[in-house]
Amino acid sequence: MRQLLPHPLLTPILAILWLLLVNSIESGQIVLGLFLGWLLPKLTIQFWPEQIRIYRPLLLLKFLGIFLLDIILANFTVARLILGSPQSLRPLFVTIPLDVQSGLAISFLANVISLTPGTVSSRVSPDHRYLLVHALNETDPAALIATIKSRYEAPLKEIFEK
Amino acid sequence: MITIAVMIALTLMTLAVALSFWRLLRGPSLPDRILALDTLYINTLALLILLGIHLGSALYFEAALLIAVMGFVGTVAACKYLLRGDIIE
Amino acid sequence: MLEFLISLLIVTGAGFAFIGSLGLARLKDFYTRLHGPTKATTLGVGCLLIASALYFSLIGQSISLHEVLVTLFLFMTAPVSAHMLAKAALHLRLDSLAKPPEFPLSGHSVQRQDSAKL
């Protein structure tokens, strides 16, 4: 099974991406998409041998919804900060201790942090235990860490790790 | 109504391209210039999409997709060069 | 009605993209400049692409969805390139308005598996 279908989740995702790319849902394209979805993971299995498991798919959907809303809110915040006076900004580096350990969860978390609340993730420590984050305007690092941990990291840990 | 909106948006995007070009020329550091290039290609992509809406042609989508892919690879390669002094190891 | 929505999306999208570039030109140090393009420009271009998808679905015979592909791609790559740029800037020890971090900066063994994102 593992030889034949290395990443079972990836096959439908790739098929859908192919259908989006050719912008049609003819049956021939669906077959071709499924074929590519089978072939590409098989050819690239060497580059990412670890298996990806999603333990709580429904929670993932809910998380993506919250995330989308947060992106829009964060954009209004950033727009306000950019249009305001640059002198009043209080940029800050914050180091966040990580609870999640898998590479996928960490990269997911780093991307979510970069896209949402006035913060950009800048560096993961070599031992994967700390994440360095740059905040655009923040005076209370403890509150920022608490928000990120409860709002983003806890759900991600439940979704990707057992 | 869409025509007016596209005109306003084209003006805004041209200004955005000019601003990122200014940052590209001004620097002062190399990461600043790479960031400016990164913004420049995303803005160009937006301009292409707007042009596609303006001319009513879906052909520009392929160009936009290619710019997105190439721009990302370019940014990452330039950052890799700054980090390690080499691109392919 | 749909036309109004498309116009609104186009103008908001271009506005956000413009604000992102304004941040790039206006803010004082590299790390704060990084915020404008990663967030505002990404959402702005996302809005424009969704407007384009709606527009071509409106005037064409069939529903056009391939713009979603570029939107997804941008939302996945923008934070990655921001992360790479910040890493490069930290590596070069650029001047920063914020207090530079006391972080284990030595060692290049940070290998994030960006390819494993799907």
Coordinates of C-alpha atoms in Angstrom, one line a residue:
Chain A
M1 CA 0.0 0.0 0.0
R2 CA 2.8 2.4 1.0
Q3 CA 4.7 1.5 -2.1
L4 CA 1.7 2.1 -4.4
L5 CA 0.3 5.2 -2.8
P6 CA 2.9 7.0 -0.7
H7 CA 0.8 10.0 0.2
P8 CA -2.9 9.1 0.1
L9 CA -3.9 12.7 0.9
L10 CA -1.8 14.2 -1.8
T11 CA -3.4 12.4 -4.7
P12 CA -6.9 14.1 -4.5
I13 CA -5.2 17.4 -3.8
L14 CA -3.0 17.2 -6.8
A15 CA -5.9 16.1 -9.0
I16 CA -7.9 19.1 -7.8
L17 CA -5.0 21.4 -8.5
W18 CA -4.7 20.0 -12.0
L19 CA -8.4 20.6 -12.7
L20 CA -7.9 24.2 -11.5
L21 CA -4.9 24.6 -13.7
V22 CA -6.6 23.4 -16.9
N23 CA -9.9 25.2 -15.8
S24 CA -12.2 22.4 -16.8
I25 CA -14.0 19.4 -15.4
E26 CA -14.1 17.1 -18.4
S27 CA -13.8 13.4 -17.5
G28 CA -10.6 13.0 -19.5
Q29 CA -9.0 15.8 -17.4
I30 CA -10.2 14.1 -14.2
V31 CA -8.5 10.9 -15.2
L32 CA -5.3 12.7 -16.2
G33 CA -5.4 14.6 -12.9
L34 CA -5.8 11.4 -10.8
F35 CA -3.0 9.8 -12.8
L36 CA -0.7 12.8 -12.1
G37 CA -1.8 12.7 -8.5
W38 CA -0.6 9.1 -8.3
L39 CA 2.6 9.5 -10.4
L40 CA 4.1 12.6 -8.8
P41 CA 4.1 11.5 -5.1
K42 CA 5.5 8.2 -6.3
L43 CA 8.4 9.9 -8.1
T44 CA 9.1 12.4 -5.3
I45 CA 8.7 10.1 -2.3
Q46 CA 12.5 10.3 -1.7
F47 CA 12.3 14.0 -0.9
W48 CA 9.8 13.7 1.9
P49 CA 9.7 10.2 3.4
E50 CA 7.7 11.1 6.5
Q51 CA 4.0 10.3 6.5
I52 CA 1.6 13.2 6.9
R53 CA -1.3 12.5 9.2
I54 CA -4.2 14.8 9.9
Y55 CA -5.8 13.7 13.1
R56 CA -8.6 16.2 13.3
P57 CA -9.8 17.2 9.8
L58 CA -12.9 19.1 11.1
L59 CA -10.7 21.1 13.5
L60 CA -8.4 21.9 10.5
L61 CA -11.4 23.4 8.6
K62 CA -12.5 25.4 11.6
F63 CA -8.9 26.6 12.0
L64 CA -8.7 27.7 8.4
G65 CA -11.9 29.7 8.8
I66 CA -10.5 31.5 11.9
F67 CA -7.3 32.0 10.0
L68 CA -9.0 33.6 7.0
L69 CA -10.8 36.1 9.3
D70 CA -7.6 36.9 11.1
I71 CA -5.8 37.6 7.8
I72 CA -8.4 40.2 6.9
L73 CA -8.4 41.8 10.4
A74 CA -4.5 41.8 10.5
N75 CA -4.5 43.6 7.2
F76 CA -6.6 46.4 8.5
T77 CA -4.3 46.6 11.5
V78 CA -1.2 46.7 9.3
A79 CA -2.7 49.2 6.9
R80 CA -3.5 51.5 9.9
L81 CA 0.0 51.2 11.2
I82 CA 1.6 51.9 7.8
L83 CA -0.6 54.9 7.2
G84 CA 0.1 56.3 10.7
S85 CA 3.3 57.9 11.9
P86 CA 6.3 55.6 11.4
Q87 CA 8.0 57.2 14.5
S88 CA 5.3 55.8 16.9
L89 CA 5.9 52.2 15.9
R90 CA 7.3 49.9 18.6
P91 CA 8.9 47.0 16.8
L92 CA 10.0 44.1 18.9
F93 CA 11.7 40.7 18.6
V94 CA 10.0 37.9 20.5
T95 CA 11.2 34.4 21.1
I96 CA 8.4 31.8 21.3
P97 CA 9.1 28.5 22.8
L98 CA 7.6 25.8 20.6
D99 CA 5.4 22.9 21.8
V100 CA 4.8 21.4 18.4
Q101 CA 7.7 19.3 17.2
S102 CA 6.9 18.0 13.7
G103 CA 8.4 19.9 10.7
L104 CA 5.0 20.2 9.1
A105 CA 3.3 21.8 12.2
I106 CA 6.2 24.2 12.7
S107 CA 6.2 25.4 9.1
F108 CA 2.4 25.7 9.2
L109 CA 2.7 27.7 12.5
A110 CA 5.4 30.0 11.1
N111 CA 3.4 30.7 7.9
V112 CA 0.2 31.4 10.0
I113 CA 2.2 33.8 12.2
S114 CA 3.6 35.6 9.2
L115 CA 0.3 36.1 7.6
T116 CA -1.7 37.1 10.7
P117 CA -1.3 39.4 13.6
G118 CA 1.3 42.1 12.8
T119 CA 4.1 39.6 13.1
V120 CA 6.6 37.9 10.8
S121 CA 8.4 34.7 11.8
S122 CA 12.1 35.2 11.2
R123 CA 14.0 32.2 12.4
V124 CA 13.7 28.7 13.8
S125 CA 16.4 27.6 16.2
P126 CA 18.5 24.7 14.9
D127 CA 17.0 22.4 17.5
H128 CA 13.4 23.3 16.5
R129 CA 12.6 24.4 20.0
Y130 CA 12.3 28.2 19.6
L131 CA 10.7 30.4 17.0
L132 CA 11.9 34.0 16.6
V133 CA 9.2 36.4 15.6
H134 CA 9.3 40.1 14.7
A135 CA 6.3 42.2 15.8
L136 CA 5.5 45.4 14.0
N137 CA 4.0 47.2 17.0
E138 CA 3.9 45.4 20.3
T139 CA 4.7 46.5 23.9
D140 CA 3.7 43.4 25.8
P141 CA 5.7 40.3 24.6
A142 CA 4.1 38.0 27.2
A143 CA 0.6 38.7 25.9
L144 CA 1.7 38.2 22.3
I145 CA 3.2 34.8 23.1
A146 CA 0.1 33.7 25.0
T147 CA -2.2 34.7 22.1
I148 CA -0.1 32.9 19.5
K149 CA 0.2 29.8 21.7
S150 CA -3.5 29.5 22.5
R151 CA -5.0 30.8 19.2
Y152 CA -2.7 29.0 16.7
E153 CA -0.3 26.6 18.2
A154 CA -2.8 24.6 20.4
P155 CA -5.2 23.7 17.5
L156 CA -2.2 22.9 15.2
K157 CA -0.8 20.6 17.8
E158 CA -4.2 18.8 18.0
I159 CA -4.5 18.6 14.2
F160 CA -1.0 17.3 13.3
E161 CA 0.3 15.6 16.4
K162 CA -1.0 12.9 18.6
Chain B
M1 CA -18.8 50.6 -13.2
I2 CA -16.2 47.9 -13.5
T3 CA -14.3 50.1 -16.1
I4 CA -14.0 53.0 -13.6
A5 CA -12.9 50.6 -10.8
V6 CA -10.3 49.1 -13.1
M7 CA -9.0 52.6 -14.0
I8 CA -8.7 53.5 -10.3
A9 CA -7.0 50.2 -9.5
L10 CA -4.6 50.6 -12.5
T11 CA -3.5 54.0 -11.1
L12 CA -3.0 52.7 -7.6
M13 CA -1.0 49.7 -8.9
T14 CA 1.2 51.9 -11.1
L15 CA 2.0 54.0 -8.0
A16 CA 2.7 50.8 -6.1
V17 CA 5.1 49.7 -8.8
A18 CA 6.8 53.1 -8.7
L19 CA 7.2 52.9 -4.9
S20 CA 8.7 49.5 -4.9
F21 CA 11.0 50.5 -7.7
W22 CA 12.1 53.5 -5.6
R23 CA 13.0 51.1 -2.8
L24 CA 14.8 48.9 -5.3
L25 CA 17.1 51.8 -6.4
R26 CA 17.5 53.2 -2.9
G27 CA 18.4 50.1 -1.0
P28 CA 20.2 50.6 1.4
S29 CA 21.0 46.9 2.0
L30 CA 20.8 43.8 -0.2
P31 CA 17.7 42.2 1.6
D32 CA 15.9 45.5 1.1
R33 CA 16.5 45.3 -2.6
I34 CA 15.4 41.6 -2.7
L35 CA 12.2 42.6 -0.8
A36 CA 11.6 45.4 -3.3
L37 CA 12.0 42.9 -6.2
D38 CA 9.6 40.5 -4.5
T39 CA 7.0 43.3 -4.1
L40 CA 7.7 44.4 -7.6
Y41 CA 6.8 41.1 -9.1
I42 CA 3.6 40.7 -7.0
N43 CA 2.6 44.2 -8.1
T44 CA 3.3 43.3 -11.8
L45 CA 1.2 40.2 -11.4
A46 CA -1.7 42.4 -10.1
L47 CA -1.2 44.8 -13.0
L48 CA -1.4 41.9 -15.5
I49 CA -4.6 40.6 -13.9
L50 CA -6.1 44.1 -14.1
L51 CA -5.1 44.4 -17.7
G52 CA -6.7 41.0 -18.4
I53 CA -10.0 42.3 -16.8
H54 CA -9.7 45.6 -18.8
L55 CA -9.2 43.9 -22.1
G56 CA -11.6 41.0 -21.3
S57 CA -9.0 38.4 -22.1
A58 CA -8.3 35.4 -19.9
L59 CA -4.9 34.8 -21.7
Y60 CA -3.0 37.0 -19.2
F61 CA -3.7 34.4 -16.5
E62 CA -0.9 32.1 -17.7
A63 CA 1.6 35.0 -17.6
A64 CA 0.5 35.8 -14.1
L65 CA 0.9 32.2 -13.0
L66 CA 4.4 32.1 -14.5
I67 CA 5.4 35.4 -12.9
A68 CA 4.2 34.1 -9.5
V69 CA 6.3 30.9 -9.8
M70 CA 9.4 32.4 -11.2
G71 CA 9.3 35.3 -8.7
F72 CA 9.1 33.1 -5.7
V73 CA 12.0 30.9 -6.9
G74 CA 14.0 34.0 -7.6
T75 CA 13.5 35.4 -4.2
V76 CA 14.4 32.2 -2.5
A77 CA 17.5 31.7 -4.6
A78 CA 18.7 35.3 -3.8
C79 CA 18.1 34.7 -0.1
K80 CA 20.0 31.4 -0.2
Y81 CA 22.8 33.2 -1.9
L82 CA 22.9 35.8 1.0
L83 CA 22.7 33.1 3.6
R84 CA 25.3 30.7 2.3
G85 CA 27.2 32.5 -0.5
D86 CA 26.1 29.8 -3.0
I87 CA 22.8 28.7 -4.5
I88 CA 23.3 25.1 -5.5
E89 CA 25.1 23.0 -3.0
Chain C
M1 CA -25.1 43.5 -7.8
L2 CA -22.3 41.1 -8.8
E3 CA -20.8 44.0 -10.8
F4 CA -20.8 46.2 -7.7
L5 CA -19.1 43.4 -5.7
I6 CA -16.4 43.0 -8.4
S7 CA -15.7 46.7 -8.5
L8 CA -15.5 46.8 -4.7
L9 CA -13.0 43.9 -4.7
I10 CA -10.9 45.5 -7.4
V11 CA -10.6 48.8 -5.6
T12 CA -10.0 47.3 -2.1
G13 CA -7.5 44.9 -3.6
A14 CA -5.5 47.6 -5.4
G15 CA -5.8 49.8 -2.3
F16 CA -4.3 47.1 0.0
A17 CA -1.5 46.3 -2.6
F18 CA -0.7 50.1 -2.8
I19 CA -0.6 50.3 1.1
G20 CA 1.8 47.4 1.2
S21 CA 4.2 49.1 -1.3
L22 CA 3.7 52.4 0.6
G23 CA 4.9 50.6 3.8
L24 CA 7.9 49.3 1.8
A25 CA 8.9 52.8 0.8
R26 CA 8.0 54.6 4.0
L27 CA 9.0 52.6 7.1
K28 CA 12.3 53.0 8.7
D29 CA 14.1 49.7 9.0
F30 CA 14.2 46.4 7.1
Y31 CA 12.2 44.3 9.6
T32 CA 9.3 46.7 9.7
R33 CA 9.4 47.1 5.9
L34 CA 8.9 43.3 5.7
H35 CA 5.4 43.6 7.1
G36 CA 3.8 45.6 4.3
P37 CA 4.6 43.4 1.3
T38 CA 4.0 40.1 3.2
K39 CA 0.5 40.9 4.5
A40 CA -1.1 43.8 2.7
T41 CA 0.2 43.1 -0.8
T42 CA -0.7 39.4 -0.5
L43 CA -4.3 40.1 0.5
G44 CA -4.6 42.9 -2.0
V45 CA -3.5 40.7 -4.9
G46 CA -5.8 37.9 -3.5
C47 CA -8.8 40.3 -3.7
L48 CA -7.9 41.2 -7.3
L49 CA -7.6 37.6 -8.3
I50 CA -11.0 36.7 -6.8
A51 CA -12.5 39.7 -8.6
S52 CA -10.9 38.4 -11.8
A53 CA -12.4 34.9 -11.2
L54 CA -15.9 36.4 -10.6
Y55 CA -15.6 38.7 -13.7
F56 CA -14.6 35.9 -16.1
S57 CA -17.3 33.7 -14.7
L58 CA -19.8 36.5 -15.3
I59 CA -18.8 37.2 -18.9
G60 CA -17.8 33.8 -20.0
Q61 CA -19.9 30.7 -20.6
S62 CA -18.4 28.6 -17.8
I63 CA -17.2 29.2 -14.3
S64 CA -13.6 30.3 -14.2
L65 CA -11.7 29.1 -11.1
H66 CA -8.1 28.9 -12.1
E67 CA -7.3 32.3 -10.4
V68 CA -7.8 30.5 -7.1
L69 CA -4.6 28.6 -8.0
V70 CA -2.5 31.8 -8.1
T71 CA -4.2 33.0 -4.9
L72 CA -3.4 29.8 -3.0
F73 CA 0.1 29.9 -4.4
L74 CA 0.7 33.4 -3.2
F75 CA -0.7 32.8 0.2
M76 CA 1.6 29.8 0.6
T77 CA 4.8 31.4 -0.8
A78 CA 4.6 35.0 0.7
P79 CA 5.3 33.9 4.3
V80 CA 8.1 31.6 3.1
S81 CA 9.9 34.3 1.2
A82 CA 9.4 36.7 4.1
H83 CA 10.9 34.1 6.4
M84 CA 13.9 33.6 4.1
L85 CA 14.4 37.4 3.8
A86 CA 14.3 37.8 7.6
K87 CA 16.7 35.0 8.0
A88 CA 19.1 36.5 5.5
A89 CA 18.8 39.9 7.2
L90 CA 19.5 38.4 10.6
H91 CA 22.5 36.5 9.1
L92 CA 23.9 39.8 7.8
R93 CA 23.1 41.5 11.1
L94 CA 21.2 44.4 9.6
D95 CA 20.5 47.4 11.8
S96 CA 17.1 47.2 13.5
L97 CA 14.9 49.5 15.4
A98 CA 14.0 46.7 17.7
K99 CA 16.5 45.3 20.1
P100 CA 18.3 42.5 18.3
P101 CA 17.4 39.1 19.6
E102 CA 19.6 37.0 21.9
F103 CA 19.0 33.9 19.8
P104 CA 21.2 31.0 18.9
L105 CA 22.2 32.5 15.5
S106 CA 25.2 30.4 15.0
G107 CA 25.0 27.2 12.9
H108 CA 23.2 26.9 9.6
S109 CA 21.5 23.7 10.3
V110 CA 18.0 25.2 10.3
Q111 CA 16.2 23.1 7.7
R112 CA 12.6 23.9 7.5
Q113 CA 10.8 21.5 5.3
D114 CA 8.8 23.9 3.2
S115 CA 8.2 21.3 0.5
A116 CA 6.2 19.3 3.1
K117 CA 3.5 21.9 3.3
L118 CA 0.7 20.3 1.3

